Short mmCIF file of C-alpha atoms and ligand atoms in Angstrom, two decimals:
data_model
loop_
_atom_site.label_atom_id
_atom_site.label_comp_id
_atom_site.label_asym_id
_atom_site.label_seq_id
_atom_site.Cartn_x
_atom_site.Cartn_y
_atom_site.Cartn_z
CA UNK A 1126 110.65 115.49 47.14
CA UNK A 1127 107.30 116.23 48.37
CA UNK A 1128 105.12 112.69 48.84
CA UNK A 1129 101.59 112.93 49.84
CA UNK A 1130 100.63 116.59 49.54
CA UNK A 1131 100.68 119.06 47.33
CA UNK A 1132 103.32 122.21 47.57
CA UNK A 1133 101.66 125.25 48.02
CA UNK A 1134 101.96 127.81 45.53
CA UNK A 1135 102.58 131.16 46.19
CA UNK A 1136 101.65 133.98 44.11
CA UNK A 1137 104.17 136.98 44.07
CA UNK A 1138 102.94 140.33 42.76
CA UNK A 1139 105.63 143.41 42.57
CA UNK A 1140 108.43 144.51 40.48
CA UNK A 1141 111.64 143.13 38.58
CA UNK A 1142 114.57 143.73 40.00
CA UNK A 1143 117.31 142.62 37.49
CA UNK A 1144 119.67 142.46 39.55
CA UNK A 1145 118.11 139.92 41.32
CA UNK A 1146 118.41 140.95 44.64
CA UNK A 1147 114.89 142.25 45.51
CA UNK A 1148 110.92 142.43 43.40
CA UNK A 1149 109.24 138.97 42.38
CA UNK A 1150 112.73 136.97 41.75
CA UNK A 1151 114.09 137.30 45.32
CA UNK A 1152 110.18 136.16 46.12
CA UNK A 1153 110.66 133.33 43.78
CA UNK A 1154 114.34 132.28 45.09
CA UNK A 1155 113.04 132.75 49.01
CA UNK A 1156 109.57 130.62 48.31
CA UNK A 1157 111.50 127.90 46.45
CA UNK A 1158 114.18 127.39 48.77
CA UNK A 1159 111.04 126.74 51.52
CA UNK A 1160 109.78 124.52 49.85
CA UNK A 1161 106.60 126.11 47.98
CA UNK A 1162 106.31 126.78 44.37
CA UNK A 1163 106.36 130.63 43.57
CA UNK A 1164 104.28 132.10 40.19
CA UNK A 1165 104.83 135.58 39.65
CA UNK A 1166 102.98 138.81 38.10
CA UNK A 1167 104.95 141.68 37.00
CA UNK A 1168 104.16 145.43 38.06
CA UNK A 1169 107.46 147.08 36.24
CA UNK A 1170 110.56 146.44 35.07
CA UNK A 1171 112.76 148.75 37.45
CA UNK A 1172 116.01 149.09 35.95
CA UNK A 1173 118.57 149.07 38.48
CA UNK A 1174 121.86 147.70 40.03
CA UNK A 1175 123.00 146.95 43.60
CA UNK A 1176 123.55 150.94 43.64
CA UNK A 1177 119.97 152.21 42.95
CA UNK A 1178 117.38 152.21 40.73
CA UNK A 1179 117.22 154.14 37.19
CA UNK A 1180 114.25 154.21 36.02
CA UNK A 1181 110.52 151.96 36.17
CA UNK A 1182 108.44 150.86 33.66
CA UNK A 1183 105.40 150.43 35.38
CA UNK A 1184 102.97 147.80 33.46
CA UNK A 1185 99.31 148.46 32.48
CA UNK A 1186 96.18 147.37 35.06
CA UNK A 1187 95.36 145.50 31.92
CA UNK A 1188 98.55 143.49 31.80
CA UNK A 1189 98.88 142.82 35.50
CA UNK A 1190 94.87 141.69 35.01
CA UNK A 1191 95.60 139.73 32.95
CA UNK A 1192 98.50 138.02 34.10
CA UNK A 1193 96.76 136.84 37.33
CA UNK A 1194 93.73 135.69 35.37
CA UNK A 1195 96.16 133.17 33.41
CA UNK A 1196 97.35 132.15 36.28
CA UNK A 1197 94.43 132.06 38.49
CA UNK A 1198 92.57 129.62 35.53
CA UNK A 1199 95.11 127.17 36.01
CA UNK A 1200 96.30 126.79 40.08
CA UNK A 1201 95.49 126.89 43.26
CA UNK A 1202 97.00 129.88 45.11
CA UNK A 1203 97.62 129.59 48.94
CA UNK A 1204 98.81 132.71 49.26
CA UNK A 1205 99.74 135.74 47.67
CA UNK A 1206 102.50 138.24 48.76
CA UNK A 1207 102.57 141.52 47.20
CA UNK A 1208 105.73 143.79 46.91
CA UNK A 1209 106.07 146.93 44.66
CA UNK A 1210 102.26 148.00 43.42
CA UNK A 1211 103.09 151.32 41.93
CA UNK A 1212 100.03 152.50 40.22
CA UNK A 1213 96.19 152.93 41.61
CA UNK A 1214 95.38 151.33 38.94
CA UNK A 1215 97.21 148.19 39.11
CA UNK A 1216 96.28 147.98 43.19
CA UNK A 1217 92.51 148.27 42.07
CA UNK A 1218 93.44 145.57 39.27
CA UNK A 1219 94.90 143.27 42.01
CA UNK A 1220 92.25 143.91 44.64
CA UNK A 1221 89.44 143.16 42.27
CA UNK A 1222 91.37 140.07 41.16
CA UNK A 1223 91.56 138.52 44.78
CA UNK A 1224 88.35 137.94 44.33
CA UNK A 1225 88.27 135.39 42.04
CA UNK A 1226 92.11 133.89 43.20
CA UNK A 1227 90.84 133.48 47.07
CA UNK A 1228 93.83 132.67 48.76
CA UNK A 1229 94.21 131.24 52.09
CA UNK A 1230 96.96 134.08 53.00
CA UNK A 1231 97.73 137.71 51.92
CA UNK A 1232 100.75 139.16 53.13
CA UNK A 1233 100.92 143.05 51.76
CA UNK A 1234 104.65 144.61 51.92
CA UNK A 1235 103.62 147.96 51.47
CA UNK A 1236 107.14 148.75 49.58
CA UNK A 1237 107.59 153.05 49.77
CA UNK A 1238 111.33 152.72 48.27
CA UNK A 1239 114.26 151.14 46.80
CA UNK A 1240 117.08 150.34 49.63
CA UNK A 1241 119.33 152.99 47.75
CA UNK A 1242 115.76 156.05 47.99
CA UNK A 1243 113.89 155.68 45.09
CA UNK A 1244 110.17 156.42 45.32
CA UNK A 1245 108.75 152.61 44.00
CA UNK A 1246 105.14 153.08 45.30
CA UNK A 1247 104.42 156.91 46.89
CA UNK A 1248 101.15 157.55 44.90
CA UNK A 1249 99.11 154.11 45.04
CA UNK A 1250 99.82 153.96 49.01
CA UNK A 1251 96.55 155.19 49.76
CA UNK A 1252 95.20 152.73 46.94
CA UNK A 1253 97.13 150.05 48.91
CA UNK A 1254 95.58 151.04 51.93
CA UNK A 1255 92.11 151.52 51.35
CA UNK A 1256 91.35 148.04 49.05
CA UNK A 1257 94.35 145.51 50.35
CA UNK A 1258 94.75 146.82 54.18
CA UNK A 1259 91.52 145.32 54.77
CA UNK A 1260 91.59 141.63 53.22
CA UNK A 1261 94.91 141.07 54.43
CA UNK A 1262 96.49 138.36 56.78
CA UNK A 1263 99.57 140.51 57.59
CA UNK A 1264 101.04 144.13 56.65
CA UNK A 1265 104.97 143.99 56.32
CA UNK A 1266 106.20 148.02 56.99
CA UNK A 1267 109.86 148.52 58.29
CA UNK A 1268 109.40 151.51 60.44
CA UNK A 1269 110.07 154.16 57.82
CA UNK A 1270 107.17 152.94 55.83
CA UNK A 1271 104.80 152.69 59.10
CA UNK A 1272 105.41 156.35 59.88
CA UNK A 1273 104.57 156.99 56.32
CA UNK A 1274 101.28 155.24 56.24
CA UNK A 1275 100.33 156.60 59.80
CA UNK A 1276 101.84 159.68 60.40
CA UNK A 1277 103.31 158.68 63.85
CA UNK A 1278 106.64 159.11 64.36
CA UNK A 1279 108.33 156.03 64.98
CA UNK A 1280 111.78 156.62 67.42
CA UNK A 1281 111.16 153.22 70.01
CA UNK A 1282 109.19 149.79 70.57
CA UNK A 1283 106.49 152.28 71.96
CA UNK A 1284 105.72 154.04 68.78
CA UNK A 1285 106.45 151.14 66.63
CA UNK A 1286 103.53 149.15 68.48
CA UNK A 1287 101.04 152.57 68.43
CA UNK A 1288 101.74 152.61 64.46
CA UNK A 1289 100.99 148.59 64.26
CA UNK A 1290 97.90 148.86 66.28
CA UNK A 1291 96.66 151.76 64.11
CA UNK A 1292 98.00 150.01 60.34
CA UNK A 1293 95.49 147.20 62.31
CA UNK A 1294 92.67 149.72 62.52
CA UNK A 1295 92.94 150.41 58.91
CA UNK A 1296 91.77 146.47 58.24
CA UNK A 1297 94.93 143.89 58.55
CA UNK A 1298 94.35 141.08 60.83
CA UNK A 1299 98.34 141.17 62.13
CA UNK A 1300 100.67 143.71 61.39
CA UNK A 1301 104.57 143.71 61.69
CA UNK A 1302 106.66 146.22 62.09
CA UNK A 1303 109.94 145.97 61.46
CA UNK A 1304 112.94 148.17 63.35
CA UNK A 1305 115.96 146.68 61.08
CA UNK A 1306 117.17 150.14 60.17
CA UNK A 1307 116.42 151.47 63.48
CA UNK A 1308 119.28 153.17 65.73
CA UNK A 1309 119.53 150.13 68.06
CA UNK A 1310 122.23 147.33 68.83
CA UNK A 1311 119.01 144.99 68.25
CA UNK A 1312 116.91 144.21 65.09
CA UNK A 1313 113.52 144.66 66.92
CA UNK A 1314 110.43 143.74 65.18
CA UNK A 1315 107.15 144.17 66.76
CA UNK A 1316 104.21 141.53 65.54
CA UNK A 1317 100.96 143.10 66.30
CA UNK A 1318 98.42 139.41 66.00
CA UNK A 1319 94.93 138.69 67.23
CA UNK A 1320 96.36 137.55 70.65
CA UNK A 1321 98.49 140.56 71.10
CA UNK A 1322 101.59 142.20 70.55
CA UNK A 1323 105.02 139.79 69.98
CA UNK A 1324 108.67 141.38 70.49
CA UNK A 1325 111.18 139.64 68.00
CA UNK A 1326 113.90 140.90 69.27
CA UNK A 1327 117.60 139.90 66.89
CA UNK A 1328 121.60 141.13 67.13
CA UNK A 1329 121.71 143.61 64.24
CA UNK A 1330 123.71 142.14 61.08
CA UNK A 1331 126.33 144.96 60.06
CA UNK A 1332 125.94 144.55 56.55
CA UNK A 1333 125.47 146.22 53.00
CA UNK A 1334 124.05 143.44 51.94
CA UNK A 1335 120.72 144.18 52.79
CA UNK A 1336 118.99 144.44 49.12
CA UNK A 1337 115.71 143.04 49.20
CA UNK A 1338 115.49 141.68 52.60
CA UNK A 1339 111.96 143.40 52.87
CA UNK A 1340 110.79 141.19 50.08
CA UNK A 1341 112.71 138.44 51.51
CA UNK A 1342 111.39 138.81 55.06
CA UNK A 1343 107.49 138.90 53.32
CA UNK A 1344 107.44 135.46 50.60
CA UNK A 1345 108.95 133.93 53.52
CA UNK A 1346 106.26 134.66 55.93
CA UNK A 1347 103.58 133.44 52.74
CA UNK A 1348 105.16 130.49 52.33
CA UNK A 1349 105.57 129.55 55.91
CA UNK A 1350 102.12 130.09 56.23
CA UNK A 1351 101.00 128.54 53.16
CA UNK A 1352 103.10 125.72 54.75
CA UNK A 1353 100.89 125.28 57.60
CA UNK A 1354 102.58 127.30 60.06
CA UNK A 1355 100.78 129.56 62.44
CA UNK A 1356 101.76 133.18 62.39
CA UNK A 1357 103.68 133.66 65.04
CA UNK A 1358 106.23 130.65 64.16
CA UNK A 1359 106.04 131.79 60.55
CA UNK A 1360 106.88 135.12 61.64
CA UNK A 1361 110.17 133.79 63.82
CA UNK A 1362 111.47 131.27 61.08
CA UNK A 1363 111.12 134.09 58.59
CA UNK A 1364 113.45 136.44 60.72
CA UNK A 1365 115.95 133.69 61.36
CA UNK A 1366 115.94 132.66 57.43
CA UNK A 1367 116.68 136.42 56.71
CA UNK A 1368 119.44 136.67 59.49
CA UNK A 1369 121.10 133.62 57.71
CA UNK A 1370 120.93 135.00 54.62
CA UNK A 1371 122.46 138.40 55.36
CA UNK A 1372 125.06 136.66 57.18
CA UNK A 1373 125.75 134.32 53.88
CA UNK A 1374 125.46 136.99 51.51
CA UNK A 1375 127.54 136.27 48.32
CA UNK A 1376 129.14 139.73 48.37
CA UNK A 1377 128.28 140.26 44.70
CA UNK A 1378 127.97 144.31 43.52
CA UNK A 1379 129.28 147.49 44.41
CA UNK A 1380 126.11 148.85 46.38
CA UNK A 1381 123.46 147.24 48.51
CA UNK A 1382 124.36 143.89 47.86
CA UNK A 1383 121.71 141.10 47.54
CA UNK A 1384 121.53 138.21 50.30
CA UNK A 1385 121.65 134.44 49.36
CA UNK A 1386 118.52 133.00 49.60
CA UNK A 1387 119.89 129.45 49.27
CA UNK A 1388 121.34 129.20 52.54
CA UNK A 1389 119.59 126.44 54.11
CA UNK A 1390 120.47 124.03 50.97
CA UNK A 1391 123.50 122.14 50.92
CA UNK A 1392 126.78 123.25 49.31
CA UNK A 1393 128.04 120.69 47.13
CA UNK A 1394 131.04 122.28 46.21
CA UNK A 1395 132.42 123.37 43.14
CA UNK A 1396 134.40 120.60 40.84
CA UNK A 1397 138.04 120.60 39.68
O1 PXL B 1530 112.71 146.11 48.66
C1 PXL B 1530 111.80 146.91 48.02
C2 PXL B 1530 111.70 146.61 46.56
C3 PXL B 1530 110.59 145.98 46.08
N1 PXL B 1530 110.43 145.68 44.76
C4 PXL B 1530 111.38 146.01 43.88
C5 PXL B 1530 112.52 146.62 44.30
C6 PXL B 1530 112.71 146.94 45.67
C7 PXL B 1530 113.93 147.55 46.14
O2 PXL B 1530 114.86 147.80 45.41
O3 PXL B 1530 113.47 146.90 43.41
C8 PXL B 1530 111.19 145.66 42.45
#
């Protein structure tokens, strides 16, 4: 129970993921479980599985406008994170809408595709670019996305940090890049900040159950820094939390499974 102050609330904008694994509830499950209180506004309804996605239902600028007004009337948002944005309309809909929310803390995963390929955002990256790049606190690209936003191809650290610094030209105060599904033995990240460039360097987790660690990876940077944590720290405890919960994935579907977001809380164990 929190005494004394009050937990930060965290807005999460992207899509639904039934399954659970990735979109606004693996934001929700991964800003609960640190402690902040997540509100969400819904881009689409992807319909998909641990296999892949099927199809999106991407909502109107008008419903995602409104959705954020409602909530914006009523709380106080530290931060927001925002996943899947898959329309220019609904980025220029958000960006407008910041406006008026003015959080502490923006943290833009600029989500290309689906773990399993699907396009989720290819036509409002430029959108995403031109009207969030340059309010935000941090810019989450895995290195697929990076080379996709800057043209540079990313094969080492050295490219990885050229495509930060220029994702930093386009507006974003920090940028990380992240090197999960990079060739290497190690899960390299590379934090681009105001003070410099930061190696994370982690043992890559063989695993399929890697749904939704992108999302993951972001709300848990938001909330850490919602918490009071400065970036770099929130950065670090946001790579160990997803490390954990790779490693304590529940094993649950027959594709990319989803991770288990509850891994810091205590197991109680099941009765009879
Ligand atoms: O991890 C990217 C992502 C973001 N948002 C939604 C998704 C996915 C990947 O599947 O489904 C809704």
């Amino acid at each position: 129970m929190l005494t004394g102050r009050k937990i930060p609330v965290i807005m999460a904008v992207g899509g639904f993921d039934p399954s659970g694994g990735a979109g606004i509830l693996a934001d929700i499950k991964t800003v609960s479980s640190l402690g902040c209180y997540g509100v969400a506004v819904l881009t689409s309804v992807t319909i998909q599985n641990t296999r892949g996605v099927l199809d999106v239902h991407h909502q109107s600028a008008k419903t995602v406008r409104d959705q954020i007004a409602a909530l914006e009337d009523d709380f106080q948002v530290s931060a927001v994170k925002t996943g899947m944005l898959p329309t220019e309309e609904i980025v220029d809909a958000l960006a407008t809408a910041l406006s008026a929310v003015e959080p502490r803390f923006l943290v833009v995963d600029p989500v290309l595709n689906a773990s399993a390929g699907f396009d989720l955002a290819g036509i409002s990256m430029k959108a995403i670019i031109g009207r969030l790049f340059p309010v935000a606190s941090l810019v989450t690209p895995n290195a697929n996305e990076a080379a996709r936003i800057t043209g540079i191809t990313i094969v080492d650290r050295e490219s990885m940090e050229r495509a930060g610094r220029e994702i930093q030209t386009m507006g974003a105060q920090a940028v990380l890049i992240k090197g999960g599904d990079m060739g290497s033995e190690e899960a390299v990240d590379i934090l681009i900040d105001s003070k410099g460039v930061l190696e994370l360097s982690g043992p890559k987790i063989h695993s399929s159950n890697t749904h939704g660690t992108g999302c993951t990876m972001a709300s848990a940077i938001a909330a850490l820094l919602a918490s009071g944590r400065p970036l770099r720290e929130a950065v670090r405890m946001a790579k160990a939390y997803v490390a954990a919960a790779i490693r304590t994935a529940p094993g649950l579907g027959h594709g990319y499974g989803p991770v288990n977001h509850f891994h810091a809380m205590a197991d109680h164990g099941a009765e009879g």
